[in-house]
PDB file of C-alpha atoms in Angstrom:
ATOM      1  CA  UNK A   1      48.555  99.387  76.778  1.00 74.00           C
ATOM      2  CA  UNK A   2      51.099  96.686  76.093  1.00 92.00           C
ATOM      3  CA  UNK A   3      52.587  94.721  73.248  1.00 98.00           C
ATOM      4  CA  UNK A   4      50.540  91.773  71.956  1.00 98.00           C
ATOM      5  CA  UNK A   5      52.178  88.386  71.473  1.00 98.00           C
ATOM      6  CA  UNK A   6      51.521  85.953  68.618  1.00 98.00           C
ATOM      7  CA  UNK A   7      53.248  82.574  68.486  1.00 98.00           C
ATOM      8  CA  UNK A   8      53.292  80.947  65.031  1.00 98.00           C
ATOM      9  CA  UNK A   9      54.464  77.325  65.061  1.00 98.00           C
ATOM     10  CA  UNK A  10      54.125  73.883  63.582  1.00 97.00           C
ATOM     11  CA  UNK A  11      51.084  72.023  64.855  1.00 96.00           C
ATOM     12  CA  UNK A  12      50.385  72.874  68.525  1.00 96.00           C
ATOM     13  CA  UNK A  13      53.881  73.797  69.713  1.00 97.00           C
ATOM     14  CA  UNK A  14      52.886  77.405  70.422  1.00 97.00           C
ATOM     15  CA  UNK A  15      49.776  76.355  72.316  1.00 97.00           C
ATOM     16  CA  UNK A  16      51.812  73.997  74.495  1.00 98.00           C
ATOM     17  CA  UNK A  17      54.548  76.581  75.112  1.00 98.00           C
ATOM     18  CA  UNK A  18      51.946  79.137  76.213  1.00 98.00           C
ATOM     19  CA  UNK A  19      50.203  76.609  78.449  1.00 97.00           C
ATOM     20  CA  UNK A  20      53.507  75.623  80.075  1.00 98.00           C
ATOM     21  CA  UNK A  21      54.640  79.236  80.567  1.00 98.00           C
ATOM     22  CA  UNK A  22      51.286  80.169  82.095  1.00 97.00           C
ATOM     23  CA  UNK A  23      51.504  77.175  84.438  1.00 97.00           C
ATOM     24  CA  UNK A  24      54.998  78.215  85.547  1.00 97.00           C
ATOM     25  CA  UNK A  25      54.156  81.907  85.973  1.00 97.00           C
ATOM     26  CA  UNK A  26      50.608  81.459  87.231  1.00 97.00           C
ATOM     27  CA  UNK A  27      49.403  84.249  84.953  1.00 94.00           C
ATOM     28  CA  UNK A  28      49.825  85.669  81.474  1.00 95.00           C
ATOM     29  CA  UNK A  29      50.683  89.391  81.578  1.00 95.00           C
ATOM     30  CA  UNK A  30      50.375  89.922  77.814  1.00 97.00           C
ATOM     31  CA  UNK A  31      47.469  89.478  75.449  1.00 97.00           C
ATOM     32  CA  UNK A  32      48.512  86.352  73.523  1.00 98.00           C
ATOM     33  CA  UNK A  33      47.376  84.131  70.696  1.00 97.00           C
ATOM     34  CA  UNK A  34      48.896  81.172  68.943  1.00 98.00           C
ATOM     35  CA  UNK A  35      48.613  80.259  65.286  1.00 98.00           C
ATOM     36  CA  UNK A  36      49.003  76.525  64.780  1.00 97.00           C
ATOM     37  CA  UNK A  37      50.200  75.753  61.259  1.00 97.00           C
ATOM     38  CA  UNK A  38      49.376  72.177  60.188  1.00 95.00           C
ATOM     39  CA  UNK A  39      51.745  70.436  57.770  1.00 91.00           C
ATOM     40  CA  UNK A  40      49.279  70.546  54.861  1.00 93.00           C
ATOM     41  CA  UNK A  41      48.095  74.136  55.355  1.00 94.00           C
ATOM     42  CA  UNK A  42      47.983  76.840  52.720  1.00 95.00           C
ATOM     43  CA  UNK A  43      50.485  79.648  53.255  1.00 96.00           C
ATOM     44  CA  UNK A  44      47.988  82.227  52.025  1.00 97.00           C
ATOM     45  CA  UNK A  45      45.215  80.982  54.331  1.00 97.00           C
ATOM     46  CA  UNK A  46      47.559  80.998  57.335  1.00 97.00           C
ATOM     47  CA  UNK A  47      48.736  84.542  56.528  1.00 97.00           C
ATOM     48  CA  UNK A  48      45.112  85.741  56.328  1.00 97.00           C
ATOM     49  CA  UNK A  49      44.307  84.092  59.661  1.00 97.00           C
ATOM     50  CA  UNK A  50      47.490  85.510  61.184  1.00 98.00           C
ATOM     51  CA  UNK A  51      46.660  89.019  59.963  1.00 97.00           C
ATOM     52  CA  UNK A  52      43.314  88.856  61.745  1.00 97.00           C
ATOM     53  CA  UNK A  53      45.103  87.789  64.925  1.00 98.00           C
ATOM     54  CA  UNK A  54      47.673  90.588  64.621  1.00 98.00           C
ATOM     55  CA  UNK A  55      44.887  93.150  64.259  1.00 96.00           C
ATOM     56  CA  UNK A  56      43.108  91.713  67.325  1.00 96.00           C
ATOM     57  CA  UNK A  57      46.321  91.707  69.387  1.00 97.00           C
ATOM     58  CA  UNK A  58      47.516  95.208  68.508  1.00 96.00           C
ATOM     59  CA  UNK A  59      46.217  97.585  71.154  1.00 94.00           C
ATOM     60  CA  UNK A  60      48.511 100.351  69.925  1.00 94.00           C
ATOM     61  CA  UNK A  61      51.946  99.184  71.090  1.00 96.00           C
ATOM     62  CA  UNK A  62      52.534  96.584  68.376  1.00 98.00           C
ATOM     63  CA  UNK A  63      52.751  92.816  68.200  1.00 98.00           C
ATOM     64  CA  UNK A  64      55.740  90.573  68.851  1.00 98.00           C
ATOM     65  CA  UNK A  65      55.625  87.456  66.677  1.00 98.00           C
ATOM     66  CA  UNK A  66      57.587  84.404  67.798  1.00 98.00           C
ATOM     67  CA  UNK A  67      58.027  81.478  65.428  1.00 98.00           C
ATOM     68  CA  UNK A  68      59.820  78.154  65.473  1.00 97.00           C
ATOM     69  CA  UNK A  69      62.118  76.926  62.665  1.00 94.00           C
ATOM     70  CA  UNK A  70      63.336  79.670  60.335  1.00 96.00           C
ATOM     71  CA  UNK A  71      62.561  78.921  56.687  1.00 94.00           C
ATOM     72  CA  UNK A  72      59.673  76.545  57.410  1.00 96.00           C
ATOM     73  CA  UNK A  73      56.033  77.387  56.656  1.00 96.00           C
ATOM     74  CA  UNK A  74      55.241  78.874  60.113  1.00 97.00           C
ATOM     75  CA  UNK A  75      58.303  81.098  59.808  1.00 97.00           C
ATOM     76  CA  UNK A  76      57.271  82.147  56.290  1.00 97.00           C
ATOM     77  CA  UNK A  77      53.849  83.100  57.678  1.00 97.00           C
ATOM     78  CA  UNK A  78      55.508  85.068  60.509  1.00 98.00           C
ATOM     79  CA  UNK A  79      57.826  86.884  58.081  1.00 97.00           C
ATOM     80  CA  UNK A  80      54.844  88.009  55.986  1.00 97.00           C
ATOM     81  CA  UNK A  81      53.022  89.138  59.136  1.00 97.00           C
ATOM     82  CA  UNK A  82      56.200  90.932  60.216  1.00 95.00           C
ATOM     83  CA  UNK A  83      56.086  93.085  57.100  1.00 93.00           C
ATOM     84  CA  UNK A  84      53.239  94.982  58.768  1.00 90.00           C
ATOM     85  CA  UNK A  85      54.190  98.188  60.587  1.00 89.00           C
ATOM     86  CA  UNK A  86      54.139  97.689  64.351  1.00 96.00           C
ATOM     87  CA  UNK A  87      55.336  94.094  64.340  1.00 97.00           C
ATOM     88  CA  UNK A  88      58.624  92.380  65.132  1.00 98.00           C
ATOM     89  CA  UNK A  89      59.546  88.743  64.471  1.00 98.00           C
ATOM     90  CA  UNK A  90      61.944  86.461  66.353  1.00 98.00           C
ATOM     91  CA  UNK A  91      62.568  82.912  65.129  1.00 97.00           C
ATOM     92  CA  UNK A  92      63.632  79.916  67.230  1.00 97.00           C
ATOM     93  CA  UNK A  93      60.968  80.160  69.932  1.00 98.00           C
ATOM     94  CA  UNK A  94      61.668  78.111  73.027  1.00 97.00           C
ATOM     95  CA  UNK A  95      60.436  78.099  76.610  1.00 97.00           C
ATOM     96  CA  UNK A  96      63.264  80.308  77.999  1.00 97.00           C
ATOM     97  CA  UNK A  97      62.514  82.887  75.282  1.00 98.00           C
ATOM     98  CA  UNK A  98      58.814  82.896  76.059  1.00 98.00           C
ATOM     99  CA  UNK A  99      59.357  83.134  79.818  1.00 98.00           C
ATOM    100  CA  UNK A 100      61.710  86.080  79.310  1.00 97.00           C
ATOM    101  CA  UNK A 101      59.107  87.885  77.191  1.00 98.00           C
ATOM    102  CA  UNK A 102      56.328  87.274  79.703  1.00 98.00           C
ATOM    103  CA  UNK A 103      58.497  88.554  82.558  1.00 97.00           C
ATOM    104  CA  UNK A 104      58.877  91.977  80.886  1.00 97.00           C
ATOM    105  CA  UNK A 105      55.350  92.931  79.758  1.00 96.00           C
ATOM    106  CA  UNK A 106      55.961  96.650  80.248  1.00 96.00           C
ATOM    107  CA  UNK A 107      58.695  96.905  77.597  1.00 97.00           C
ATOM    108  CA  UNK A 108      58.304  98.479  74.174  1.00 97.00           C
ATOM    109  CA  UNK A 109      58.066  96.283  71.096  1.00 98.00           C
ATOM    110  CA  UNK A 110      61.735  96.782  70.217  1.00 98.00           C
ATOM    111  CA  UNK A 111      62.938  96.111  73.762  1.00 98.00           C
ATOM    112  CA  UNK A 112      60.679  93.064  74.063  1.00 98.00           C
ATOM    113  CA  UNK A 113      61.995  91.744  70.741  1.00 98.00           C
ATOM    114  CA  UNK A 114      65.523  92.055  72.110  1.00 98.00           C
ATOM    115  CA  UNK A 115      64.527  90.300  75.375  1.00 98.00           C
ATOM    116  CA  UNK A 116      63.029  87.453  73.325  1.00 98.00           C
ATOM    117  CA  UNK A 117      66.242  87.070  71.356  1.00 98.00           C
ATOM    118  CA  UNK A 118      68.541  87.101  74.381  1.00 98.00           C
ATOM    119  CA  UNK A 119      66.202  84.854  76.378  1.00 97.00           C
ATOM    120  CA  UNK A 120      66.207  82.260  73.632  1.00 97.00           C
ATOM    121  CA  UNK A 121      69.941  82.502  73.043  1.00 97.00           C
ATOM    122  CA  UNK A 122      70.886  82.450  76.724  1.00 96.00           C
ATOM    123  CA  UNK A 123      68.461  79.608  77.418  1.00 95.00           C
ATOM    124  CA  UNK A 124      70.450  77.197  75.254  1.00 95.00           C
ATOM    125  CA  UNK A 125      73.244  75.676  77.314  1.00 95.00           C
ATOM    126  CA  UNK A 126      75.679  72.833  76.848  1.00 95.00           C
ATOM    127  CA  UNK A 127      75.266  70.679  79.957  1.00 94.00           C
ATOM    128  CA  UNK A 128      78.344  68.639  80.770  1.00 94.00           C
ATOM    129  CA  UNK A 129      78.013  65.373  82.697  1.00 93.00           C
ATOM    130  CA  UNK A 130      78.838  65.499  86.390  1.00 90.00           C
ATOM    131  CA  UNK A 131      82.271  63.937  87.026  1.00 87.00           C
ATOM    132  CA  UNK A 132      82.083  60.494  88.651  1.00 82.00           C
ATOM    133  CA  UNK A 133      83.600  59.962  92.079  1.00 64.00           C
ATOM    134  CA  UNK A 134      87.263  59.182  91.398  1.00 61.00           C
ATOM    135  CA  UNK A 135      87.795  57.074  94.567  1.00 62.00           C
ATOM    136  CA  UNK A 136      86.500  53.938  92.902  1.00 56.00           C
ATOM    137  CA  UNK A 137      83.284  53.916  94.892  1.00 55.00           C
ATOM    138  CA  UNK A 138      80.500  53.584  92.423  1.00 54.00           C
ATOM    139  CA  UNK A 139      76.902  54.035  93.517  1.00 56.00           C
ATOM    140  CA  UNK A 140      76.013  51.008  91.385  1.00 53.00           C
ATOM    141  CA  UNK A 141      76.715  48.014  93.641  1.00 50.00           C
TER     142      UNK A 141
END
């Protein structure tokens, strides 16, 4: 058995993240679902739909729930789903976080939650511009 993965995001962000990760990795080692939360959706209806998904995903090792912007409706749905025993929630989902999770499918729920957090955190970098050639030669002629 392994941990299930549910991505709860605005619109189709989760669907696109999963598609991109699967394209990069060539496979999806975890049983995954995404819950797309439209702007005008009912919180209660999304929680009910999410609960069905959590039950489908939980094969006995729990479900990791990744969500996007903390405090927004998808995050509020994820927090309510995370109140269920056997779930863990990480907010701020990004592609580095998702790739990290999918590269460690054998981990426990708690360890996978920690990998998600560090993958997301470590995947955000400040990229400084490359210094220009100081000799005066500019590639723009």
